[in-house]
GROMACS .gro file of C-alpha atoms in nm:
model
  470
    1ARG     CA    1   9.522   8.135   4.762
    2GLN     CA    2   9.555   7.910   5.065
    3VAL     CA    3   9.184   7.958   5.137
    4HIS     CA    4   9.106   7.871   4.777
    5ARG     CA    5   9.316   7.555   4.785
    6ARG     CA    6   9.157   7.452   5.114
    7LEU     CA    7   8.806   7.502   4.978
    8ARG     CA    8   8.888   7.313   4.659
    9ALA     CA    9   9.004   7.022   4.875
   10LEU     CA   10   8.677   7.016   5.068
   11LEU     CA   11   8.417   7.124   4.811
   12PRO     CA   12   8.330   7.057   4.447
   13ALA     CA   13   8.477   7.301   4.198
   14HIS     CA   14   8.144   7.468   4.122
   15MET     CA   15   8.098   7.557   4.491
   16THR     CA   16   8.436   7.729   4.527
   17PRO     CA   17   8.452   8.103   4.443
   18ALA     CA   18   8.701   8.117   4.156
   19TYR     CA   19   8.800   8.479   4.220
   20LEU     CA   20   8.965   8.381   4.551
   21ARG     CA   21   9.271   8.281   4.347
   22GLU     CA   22   9.315   8.643   4.242
   23LEU     CA   23   9.295   8.801   4.588
   24SER     CA   24   9.615   8.881   4.773
   25SER     CA   25   9.407   8.907   5.091
   26ILE     CA   26   9.045   8.891   5.198
   27PRO     CA   27   8.910   9.238   5.290
   28THR     CA   28   8.765   9.252   5.639
   29MET     CA   29   8.583   9.508   5.850
   30THR     CA   30   8.683   9.628   6.194
   31SER     CA   31   8.463   9.361   6.350
   32GLY     CA   32   8.663   9.091   6.176
   33LYS     CA   33   8.387   8.988   5.936
   34VAL     CA   34   8.445   8.968   5.562
   35ASP     CA   35   8.372   9.297   5.385
   36ARG     CA   36   8.158   9.161   5.103
   37LYS     CA   37   8.117   9.501   4.942
   38ALA     CA   38   8.495   9.526   4.898
   39LEU     CA   39   8.513   9.192   4.718
   40PRO     CA   40   8.551   9.233   4.342
   41PRO     CA   41   8.261   9.121   4.119
   42PRO     CA   42   8.359   8.759   4.050
   43THR     CA   43   8.234   8.726   3.694
   44ARG     CA   44   8.414   9.037   3.569
   45ARG     CA   45   8.745   8.939   3.736
   46VAL     CA   46   8.754   8.583   3.610
   47ALA     CA   47   8.636   8.677   3.263
   48ALA     CA   48   8.967   8.847   3.206
   49ARG     CA   49   9.156   8.523   3.262
   50ALA     CA   50   8.906   8.293   3.090
   51GLY     CA   51   9.134   8.265   2.792
   52ALA     CA   52   9.073   8.348   2.430
   53ASN     CA   53   8.716   8.427   2.340
   54VAL     CA   54   8.589   8.148   2.114
   55ALA     CA   55   8.295   8.270   1.908
   56PRO     CA   56   7.976   8.064   1.868
   57ALA     CA   57   7.963   7.834   1.568
   58THR     CA   58   7.587   7.761   1.566
   59ASP     CA   59   7.265   7.947   1.637
   60THR     CA   60   7.211   7.741   1.954
   61GLU     CA   61   7.557   7.831   2.083
   62ALA     CA   62   7.496   8.198   2.005
   63THR     CA   63   7.162   8.198   2.188
   64LEU     CA   64   7.299   8.018   2.493
   65ALA     CA   65   7.607   8.239   2.506
   66GLY     CA   66   7.393   8.553   2.489
   67LEU     CA   67   7.165   8.435   2.769
   68LEU     CA   68   7.459   8.335   2.989
   69ALA     CA   69   7.636   8.666   2.932
   70GLU     CA   70   7.316   8.849   3.029
   71VAL     CA   71   7.279   8.645   3.349
   72LEU     CA   72   7.647   8.689   3.445
   73ASP     CA   73   7.644   9.060   3.353
   74LEU     CA   74   7.923   9.018   3.096
   75GLU     CA   75   7.961   9.163   2.750
   76GLN     CA   76   8.035   8.822   2.601
   77VAL     CA   77   8.141   8.472   2.703
   78SER     CA   78   8.356   8.216   2.530
   79VAL     CA   79   8.174   7.900   2.426
   80GLU     CA   80   8.466   7.695   2.564
   81SER     CA   81   8.488   7.869   2.905
   82ASN     CA   82   8.393   7.658   3.206
   83PHE     CA   83   8.085   7.794   3.384
   84PHE     CA   84   8.237   7.747   3.729
   85ASP     CA   85   8.615   7.758   3.700
   86ASP     CA   86   8.648   8.020   3.426
   87LEU     CA   87   8.334   8.231   3.454
   88GLY     CA   88   8.286   8.210   3.832
   89ALA     CA   89   7.919   8.118   3.809
   90ASN     CA   90   7.735   7.949   4.094
   91SER     CA   91   7.426   7.732   4.123
   92VAL     CA   92   7.196   8.032   4.182
   93LEU     CA   93   7.310   8.214   3.869
   94LEU     CA   94   7.294   7.897   3.660
   95ALA     CA   95   6.945   7.821   3.789
   96HIS     CA   96   6.845   8.164   3.657
   97PHE     CA   97   7.019   8.078   3.329
   98CYS     CA   98   6.820   7.751   3.303
   99GLY     CA   99   6.499   7.947   3.359
  100GLN     CA  100   6.590   8.189   3.079
  101VAL     CA  101   6.656   7.897   2.843
  102ARG     CA  102   6.321   7.734   2.930
  103ALA     CA  103   6.148   8.063   2.856
  104ARG     CA  104   6.278   8.038   2.497
  105ARG     CA  105   6.027   7.795   2.351
  106LEU     CA  106   6.251   7.727   2.050
  107LEU     CA  107   6.520   7.566   2.269
  108PRO     CA  108   6.506   7.234   2.454
  109SER     CA  109   6.471   7.256   2.829
  110VAL     CA  110   6.792   7.284   3.034
  111SER     CA  111   6.815   7.154   3.391
  112MET     CA  112   7.078   7.200   3.659
  113LYS     CA  113   7.191   6.845   3.593
  114ASP     CA  114   7.267   6.945   3.233
  115VAL     CA  115   7.491   7.237   3.330
  116TYR     CA  116   7.682   7.019   3.577
  117LEU     CA  117   7.739   6.747   3.318
  118HIS     CA  118   7.814   6.993   3.035
  119PRO     CA  119   7.982   7.298   3.196
  120THR     CA  120   8.058   7.486   2.871
  121ILE     CA  121   7.835   7.645   2.611
  122ARG     CA  122   7.979   7.423   2.338
  123SER     CA  123   7.927   7.094   2.524
  124LEU     CA  124   7.584   7.203   2.645
  125ALA     CA  125   7.471   7.298   2.293
  126ALA     CA  126   7.596   6.963   2.161
  127ALA     CA  127   7.398   6.779   2.428
  128LEU     CA  128   7.083   6.979   2.355
  129ALA     CA  129   7.113   6.908   1.984
  130GLU     CA  130   7.053   6.539   2.057
  131ARG     CA  131   6.714   6.592   2.222
  132PRO     CA  132   6.384   6.734   2.089
  133ALA     CA  133   6.221   7.053   2.207
  134THR     CA  134   6.065   7.046   2.555
  135PRO     CA  135   5.756   6.819   2.533
  136ALA     CA  136   5.571   7.015   2.801
  137LEU     CA  137   5.584   7.327   2.587
  138ALA     CA  138   5.450   7.142   2.286
  139VAL     CA  139   5.117   7.062   2.454
  140ALA     CA  140   4.841   7.272   2.303
  141GLN     CA  141   4.650   7.483   2.552
  142PRO     CA  142   4.277   7.465   2.472
  143GLY     CA  143   4.098   7.795   2.441
  144GLY     CA  144   4.220   8.141   2.527
  145GLU     CA  145   4.270   8.307   2.861
  146LEU     CA  146   3.985   8.264   3.105
  147PRO     CA  147   3.843   8.582   3.261
  148ARG     CA  148   3.967   8.667   3.608
  149ALA     CA  149   3.729   8.582   3.892
  150SER     CA  150   3.542   8.874   4.045
  151GLY     CA  151   3.522   8.964   4.412
  152ALA     CA  152   3.165   8.834   4.429
  153GLN     CA  153   3.276   8.495   4.293
  154TYR     CA  154   3.555   8.484   4.551
  155VAL     CA  155   3.315   8.550   4.840
  156LEU     CA  156   3.052   8.311   4.702
  157CYS     CA  157   3.311   8.033   4.668
  158ALA     CA  158   3.422   8.083   5.028
  159GLY     CA  159   3.059   8.066   5.141
  160VAL     CA  160   2.997   7.743   4.951
  161GLN     CA  161   3.313   7.587   5.096
  162ALA     CA  162   3.217   7.689   5.452
  163ALA     CA  163   2.864   7.556   5.404
  164ALA     CA  164   2.995   7.226   5.268
  165LEU     CA  165   3.229   7.182   5.563
  166PHE     CA  166   2.951   7.267   5.808
  167ALA     CA  167   2.719   7.015   5.643
  168LEU     CA  168   2.985   6.742   5.659
  169VAL     CA  169   3.059   6.808   6.027
  170TRP     CA  170   2.686   6.816   6.109
  171LEU     CA  171   2.628   6.489   5.924
  172ALA     CA  172   2.918   6.321   6.105
  173ALA     CA  173   2.795   6.447   6.444
  174PHE     CA  174   2.439   6.328   6.371
  175MET     CA  175   2.562   5.982   6.271
  176ILE     CA  176   2.773   5.952   6.587
  177TRP     CA  177   2.480   6.064   6.803
  178ALA     CA  178   2.242   5.819   6.636
  179CYS     CA  179   2.490   5.531   6.667
  180VAL     CA  180   2.554   5.605   7.035
  181ARG     CA  181   2.181   5.603   7.110
  182TRP     CA  182   2.133   5.283   6.914
  183VAL     CA  183   2.421   5.103   7.086
  184GLY     CA  184   2.327   5.240   7.428
  185GLY     CA  185   1.981   5.084   7.407
  186ALA     CA  186   2.122   4.729   7.423
  187SER     CA  187   2.017   4.515   7.719
  188GLY     CA  188   2.307   4.267   7.736
  189GLY     CA  189   2.668   4.215   7.636
  190GLY     CA  190   2.587   4.011   7.325
  191GLU     CA  191   2.328   4.256   7.200
  192LEU     CA  192   2.563   4.543   7.280
  193TYR     CA  193   2.833   4.394   7.056
  194LEU     CA  194   2.591   4.317   6.772
  195ARG     CA  195   2.457   4.670   6.779
  196ALA     CA  196   2.811   4.808   6.785
  197VAL     CA  197   2.895   4.600   6.476
  198GLN     CA  198   2.584   4.730   6.300
  199ALA     CA  199   2.661   5.090   6.395
  200VAL     CA  200   3.023   5.070   6.277
  201GLY     CA  201   2.917   4.898   5.954
  202ALA     CA  202   2.646   5.155   5.879
  203GLY     CA  203   2.878   5.447   5.948
  204PHE     CA  204   3.159   5.295   5.742
  205ALA     CA  205   2.929   5.220   5.447
  206THR     CA  206   2.783   5.572   5.453
  207ALA     CA  207   3.128   5.734   5.463
  208CYS     CA  208   3.241   5.514   5.172
  209VAL     CA  209   2.939   5.562   4.946
  210LEU     CA  210   2.885   5.935   5.000
  211PRO     CA  211   3.198   6.053   4.813
  212VAL     CA  212   3.121   5.824   4.518
  213VAL     CA  213   2.761   5.947   4.492
  214ALA     CA  214   2.871   6.309   4.526
  215LYS     CA  215   3.128   6.266   4.249
  216TRP     CA  216   2.876   6.127   4.001
  217LEU     CA  217   2.606   6.381   4.093
  218LEU     CA  218   2.824   6.694   4.097
  219ILE     CA  219   3.072   6.608   3.820
  220GLY     CA  220   2.960   6.303   3.628
  221ARG     CA  221   3.250   6.191   3.409
  222TRP     CA  222   3.565   6.399   3.412
  223ARG     CA  223   3.686   6.526   3.077
  224ALA     CA  224   3.987   6.733   2.968
  225GLN     CA  225   3.898   7.092   3.050
  226ARG     CA  226   3.998   7.411   3.226
  227ILE     CA  227   3.820   7.532   3.539
  228GLN     CA  228   3.840   7.891   3.654
  229ILE     CA  229   3.941   7.913   4.019
  230TRP     CA  230   3.670   8.055   4.252
  231SER     CA  231   3.394   7.981   4.002
  232LEU     CA  232   3.095   7.754   4.077
  233ARG     CA  233   3.257   7.478   3.871
  234TYR     CA  234   3.561   7.512   4.093
  235CYS     CA  235   3.335   7.478   4.401
  236ARG     CA  236   3.207   7.146   4.268
  237PHE     CA  237   3.565   7.039   4.195
  238TRP     CA  238   3.673   7.133   4.549
  239VAL     CA  239   3.381   6.954   4.718
  240VAL     CA  240   3.445   6.635   4.522
  241LYS     CA  241   3.820   6.651   4.587
  242THR     CA  242   3.760   6.697   4.962
  243LEU     CA  243   3.513   6.411   4.982
  244VAL     CA  244   3.704   6.152   4.779
  245ARG     CA  245   4.019   6.211   4.986
  246ALA     CA  246   3.828   6.190   5.316
  247ASN     CA  247   3.686   5.848   5.229
  248PRO     CA  248   3.785   5.586   5.491
  249LEU     CA  249   3.875   5.350   5.206
  250THR     CA  250   4.199   5.548   5.174
  251MET     CA  251   4.314   5.352   5.481
  252PHE     CA  252   4.323   5.045   5.255
  253ALA     CA  253   4.575   5.190   5.007
  254GLY     CA  254   4.763   4.906   4.840
  255SER     CA  255   4.480   4.656   4.876
  256PRO     CA  256   4.213   4.539   4.627
  257LEU     CA  257   3.956   4.746   4.820
  258TYR     CA  258   4.141   5.063   4.726
  259VAL     CA  259   4.154   4.963   4.360
  260LEU     CA  260   3.781   4.888   4.374
  261TYR     CA  261   3.721   5.236   4.517
  262LEU     CA  262   3.914   5.397   4.231
  263ARG     CA  263   3.713   5.196   3.980
  264MET     CA  264   3.390   5.313   4.145
  265LEU     CA  265   3.513   5.669   4.087
  266GLY     CA  266   3.560   5.598   3.716
  267ALA     CA  267   3.929   5.501   3.694
  268LYS     CA  268   4.024   5.231   3.444
  269ILE     CA  269   4.260   4.998   3.631
  270GLY     CA  270   4.368   4.664   3.489
  271ARG     CA  271   4.369   4.326   3.659
  272GLY     CA  272   4.643   4.272   3.916
  273ALA     CA  273   4.744   4.639   3.942
  274VAL     CA  274   4.848   4.765   4.287
  275VAL     CA  275   4.809   5.129   4.394
  276PHE     CA  276   4.986   5.224   4.719
  277PRO     CA  277   4.957   5.609   4.735
  278GLY     CA  278   4.695   5.726   4.988
  279ALA     CA  279   4.643   6.058   4.806
  280VAL     CA  280   4.343   5.971   4.591
  281PRO     CA  281   4.352   6.086   4.226
  282VAL     CA  282   4.076   6.342   4.178
  283CYS     CA  283   4.002   6.327   3.805
  284THR     CA  284   3.975   5.949   3.802
  285ASP     CA  285   3.787   5.908   3.473
  286LEU     CA  286   4.100   6.022   3.288
  287LEU     CA  287   4.329   5.775   3.468
  288ASN     CA  288   4.417   5.456   3.279
  289VAL     CA  289   4.636   5.195   3.449
  290GLY     CA  290   4.728   4.868   3.278
  291ALA     CA  291   4.728   4.519   3.424
  292GLY     CA  292   5.009   4.423   3.661
  293THR     CA  293   5.124   4.781   3.718
  294VAL     CA  294   5.272   4.876   4.056
  295ILE     CA  295   5.232   5.236   4.177
  296ARG     CA  296   5.441   5.275   4.489
  297LYS     CA  297   5.401   5.497   4.796
  298GLY     CA  298   5.412   5.874   4.763
  299CYS     CA  299   5.334   5.877   4.390
  300SER     CA  300   5.112   6.170   4.285
  301LEU     CA  301   4.856   6.102   4.012
  302TRP     CA  302   4.618   6.390   4.073
  303GLY     CA  303   4.489   6.425   3.718
  304TYR     CA  304   4.492   6.806   3.735
  305ARG     CA  305   4.731   7.096   3.772
  306ALA     CA  306   4.682   7.457   3.882
  307GLU     CA  307   4.824   7.722   3.650
  308ALA     CA  308   4.753   8.092   3.598
  309GLY     CA  309   4.431   8.101   3.795
  310THR     CA  310   4.286   7.787   3.636
  311ILE     CA  311   4.264   7.416   3.706
  312HIS     CA  312   4.379   7.211   3.406
  313VAL     CA  313   4.226   6.863   3.393
  314GLY     CA  314   4.393   6.610   3.166
  315PRO     CA  315   4.451   6.237   3.105
  316ILE     CA  316   4.722   6.011   3.247
  317SER     CA  317   4.788   5.687   3.058
  318ILE     CA  318   4.994   5.413   3.225
  319GLY     CA  319   5.049   5.085   3.042
  320ALA     CA  320   5.071   4.729   3.169
  321ASP     CA  321   5.353   4.599   3.395
  322VAL     CA  322   5.470   4.953   3.471
  323VAL     CA  323   5.656   5.043   3.792
  324LEU     CA  324   5.631   5.393   3.938
  325GLY     CA  325   5.890   5.450   4.211
  326ASP     CA  326   5.846   5.606   4.554
  327SER     CA  327   5.765   5.978   4.576
  328THR     CA  328   5.722   6.023   4.202
  329PHE     CA  329   5.502   6.281   4.030
  330VAL     CA  330   5.314   6.219   3.705
  331ASP     CA  331   5.161   6.528   3.545
  332ILE     CA  332   4.861   6.537   3.313
  333ASP     CA  333   4.888   6.464   2.939
  334THR     CA  334   5.158   6.203   3.001
  335THR     CA  335   5.198   5.845   2.880
  336ILE     CA  336   5.403   5.551   3.006
  337GLY     CA  337   5.431   5.253   2.771
  338ASP     CA  338   5.400   4.887   2.866
  339GLY     CA  339   5.687   4.773   3.087
  340GLY     CA  340   5.812   5.127   3.145
  341GLN     CA  341   5.959   5.242   3.477
  342LEU     CA  342   5.987   5.580   3.651
  343GLY     CA  343   6.263   5.601   3.911
  344HIS     CA  344   6.222   5.710   4.271
  345ALA     CA  345   6.171   6.082   4.341
  346SER     CA  346   6.134   6.152   3.969
  347SER     CA  347   5.874   6.360   3.787
  348LEU     CA  348   5.714   6.316   3.447
  349HIS     CA  349   5.629   6.660   3.315
  350ARG     CA  350   5.330   6.749   3.105
  351GLY     CA  351   5.350   6.606   2.755
  352GLN     CA  352   5.635   6.362   2.825
  353VAL     CA  353   5.614   6.003   2.700
  354ILE     CA  354   5.811   5.705   2.832
  355PRO     CA  355   5.839   5.448   2.552
  356ALA     CA  356   5.758   5.086   2.623
  357GLY     CA  357   6.024   4.898   2.817
  358GLN     CA  358   6.237   5.203   2.903
  359THR     CA  359   6.344   5.329   3.247
  360TRP     CA  360   6.340   5.703   3.306
  361CYS     CA  361   6.446   5.903   3.611
  362GLY     CA  362   6.515   6.260   3.719
  363SER     CA  363   6.313   6.580   3.712
  364PRO     CA  364   6.210   6.626   3.440
  365ALA     CA  365   6.246   6.256   3.372
  366ALA     CA  366   6.501   6.147   3.114
  367PRO     CA  367   6.618   5.805   2.988
  368GLY     CA  368   6.819   5.624   3.254
  369SER     CA  369   6.902   5.277   3.377
  370GLY     CA  370   6.814   5.047   3.664
  371ASP     CA  371   6.540   4.803   3.749
  372TYR     CA  372   6.285   4.893   4.019
  373ARG     CA  373   6.102   4.561   4.013
  374LEU     CA  374   6.208   4.422   4.349
  375VAL     CA  375   5.963   4.131   4.360
  376GLY     CA  376   5.840   3.947   4.054
  377ALA     CA  377   5.580   3.717   4.213
  378ARG     CA  378   5.216   3.755   4.107
  379CYS     CA  379   4.917   3.727   4.341
  380GLY     CA  380   4.605   3.532   4.242
  381GLY     CA  381   4.248   3.653   4.261
  382VAL     CA  382   4.156   3.424   4.552
  383ARG     CA  383   4.436   3.557   4.769
  384ARG     CA  384   4.340   3.914   4.684
  385ALA     CA  385   3.979   3.849   4.780
  386VAL     CA  386   4.076   3.683   5.109
  387PHE     CA  387   4.310   3.969   5.191
  388ALA     CA  388   4.040   4.231   5.127
  389ILE     CA  389   3.782   4.040   5.332
  390ALA     CA  390   4.029   4.005   5.620
  391GLN     CA  391   4.084   4.381   5.619
  392LEU     CA  392   3.710   4.448   5.636
  393VAL     CA  393   3.661   4.193   5.912
  394ASN     CA  394   3.945   4.345   6.109
  395LEU     CA  395   3.779   4.686   6.090
  396LEU     CA  396   3.412   4.594   6.128
  397LEU     CA  397   3.461   4.340   6.406
  398GLY     CA  398   3.763   4.485   6.583
  399MET     CA  399   3.645   4.842   6.635
  400PRO     CA  400   3.316   4.737   6.803
  401LEU     CA  401   3.527   4.558   7.066
  402LEU     CA  402   3.667   4.895   7.169
  403ILE     CA  403   3.317   5.040   7.187
  404VAL     CA  404   3.191   4.749   7.398
  405THR     CA  405   3.494   4.771   7.628
  406ALA     CA  406   3.437   5.141   7.687
  407ALA     CA  407   3.063   5.093   7.742
  408SER     CA  408   3.125   4.805   7.982
  409ALA     CA  409   3.369   5.014   8.184
  410VAL     CA  410   3.116   5.294   8.219
  411THR     CA  411   2.844   5.045   8.318
  412ARG     CA  412   3.060   4.859   8.569
  413TYR     CA  413   3.200   5.172   8.729
  414PRO     CA  414   2.922   5.432   8.767
  415ALA     CA  415   3.171   5.683   8.906
  416LEU     CA  416   3.354   5.677   8.573
  417GLY     CA  417   3.029   5.756   8.392
  418GLU     CA  418   2.973   6.055   8.620
  419LEU     CA  419   3.325   6.181   8.551
  420LEU     CA  420   3.268   6.163   8.175
  421THR     CA  421   2.951   6.375   8.197
  422LEU     CA  422   2.935   6.750   8.235
  423GLY     CA  423   2.846   6.713   8.602
  424SER     CA  424   2.529   6.764   8.796
  425PRO     CA  425   2.383   7.054   8.995
  426VAL     CA  426   2.499   6.881   9.314
  427ARG     CA  427   2.871   6.881   9.227
  428PRO     CA  428   3.071   7.205   9.198
  429TRP     CA  429   3.189   7.295   8.848
  430ALA     CA  430   3.552   7.320   8.960
  431GLN     CA  431   3.540   6.965   9.092
  432VAL     CA  432   3.392   6.842   8.765
  433VAL     CA  433   3.673   7.007   8.567
  434ASP     CA  434   3.939   6.859   8.795
  435ASP     CA  435   3.789   6.511   8.768
  436GLN     CA  436   3.761   6.525   8.391
  437LEU     CA  437   4.117   6.654   8.363
  438LEU     CA  438   4.232   6.357   8.570
  439VAL     CA  439   4.034   6.108   8.362
  440SER     CA  440   4.150   6.256   8.030
  441SER     CA  441   4.514   6.248   8.148
  442VAL     CA  442   4.484   5.884   8.250
  443LEU     CA  443   4.320   5.792   7.919
  444PHE     CA  444   4.576   5.987   7.714
  445TRP     CA  445   4.893   5.862   7.883
  446GLY     CA  446   4.755   5.514   7.950
  447GLY     CA  447   4.635   5.480   7.592
  448GLY     CA  448   4.969   5.608   7.465
  449ALA     CA  449   5.157   5.351   7.673
  450LEU     CA  450   4.935   5.068   7.548
  451TRP     CA  451   4.973   5.180   7.186
  452LEU     CA  452   5.351   5.204   7.224
  453ALA     CA  453   5.360   4.851   7.363
  454PHE     CA  454   5.145   4.736   7.070
  455VAL     CA  455   5.360   4.888   6.794
  456VAL     CA  456   5.678   4.760   6.956
  457THR     CA  457   5.570   4.399   7.002
  458VAL     CA  458   5.308   4.307   6.740
  459PRO     CA  459   5.510   4.409   6.430
  460LYS     CA  460   5.806   4.206   6.557
  461VAL     CA  461   5.587   3.899   6.594
  462LEU     CA  462   5.428   3.943   6.250
  463ASN     CA  463   5.773   4.000   6.100
  464LEU     CA  464   5.863   3.641   6.184
  465GLY     CA  465   5.631   3.529   5.905
  466LEU     CA  466   5.803   3.738   5.637
  467VAL     CA  467   6.050   3.567   5.405
  468VAL     CA  468   6.309   3.762   5.206
  469GLY     CA  469   6.228   3.767   4.835
  470ARG     CA  470   5.862   3.668   4.872
   0.00000   0.00000   0.00000
């Protein structure tokens, strides 16, 4: 009893084993550890003191009581008994109970939050009576079961994926080789820089356009469908997904360039919308985002879900002036009305709808409160254009400076150029390896020190120009 009182003082009631109140002592083994096998089954012991058995008054109460009794291995439970204090349940058992309730398609979904807020069958049934059946279960599944992929399809899919990766690596290596030869043929410093700018621009443009072209050639326009995993259609899906997420434009997440990239992939994004997540939506043709919407970092809008050996592709509709919080997840076949908000770390399950102007939070999301619009200022089109151009200039003119600096160092110090090669017949191989190890160590640690100095100083200087509330 002293142990029980001490635990109740330190822990919530649902985390304290209720049967400790009934033990005169805790059984231990010769080693001093608790003999768990000698402990009485908690649910059977506390059921005897749970009070009078109150019978269910409604069909929902009867169904919930039957499922809970099955999970707790009891003959019956009172609808007014507390899950934790009276029945000795814990979070693991109640998670299993929630799963059993969700499996009954005639009952609304029950989450762990529900059982904590309504810790009796009667209060839980009353809370469920105020909500409709689980929206995710109401979504019609098109077609019947797809046939299971064969072993030949599995091997063929792996071959296509390996070939695609090999082709991408070969293409990248060829472009780097061609750019190096082009830049290396310059005769002076000015020409060297101009050629470096052209090489970086050509490589950047190719890497940006290739995923878009591949998407329209291999897929065309996405439509709501099911794709069997390991099939040839799945191979096309995988190639497009890999390419669109490897696009260097993902570095510009949150800028107008990123929104332009999504529009090129077929997404319908309204004027003034801002998309911060770097994980590119795959099925972009089915993504609709209204004007002025803010999608914050970590939000997942994939446009597909994997289930039972298939890829389900479906639409996501987001209205105007919507705010999606950090680290949120929006499943397919979902809708968010104009002015709606989804709280941080929340998930909108398949088939759910957030009405216009409402704030939802939790997983699955439910009506809540709060305002996630931290800044209300709008940004004009001119400022957006200038910002996007500045980003491109920073990339296309800044990176060639690094190339020119490296090339100038090799030209000015011939010994450095010899160290960066694989050696010559005159020099022993061991000496070449030692020299290259020395050079690589200097570059690694020296570059790390310079980068550390950069990230420590430059952000502090730029932070001086930031004003709270703007």
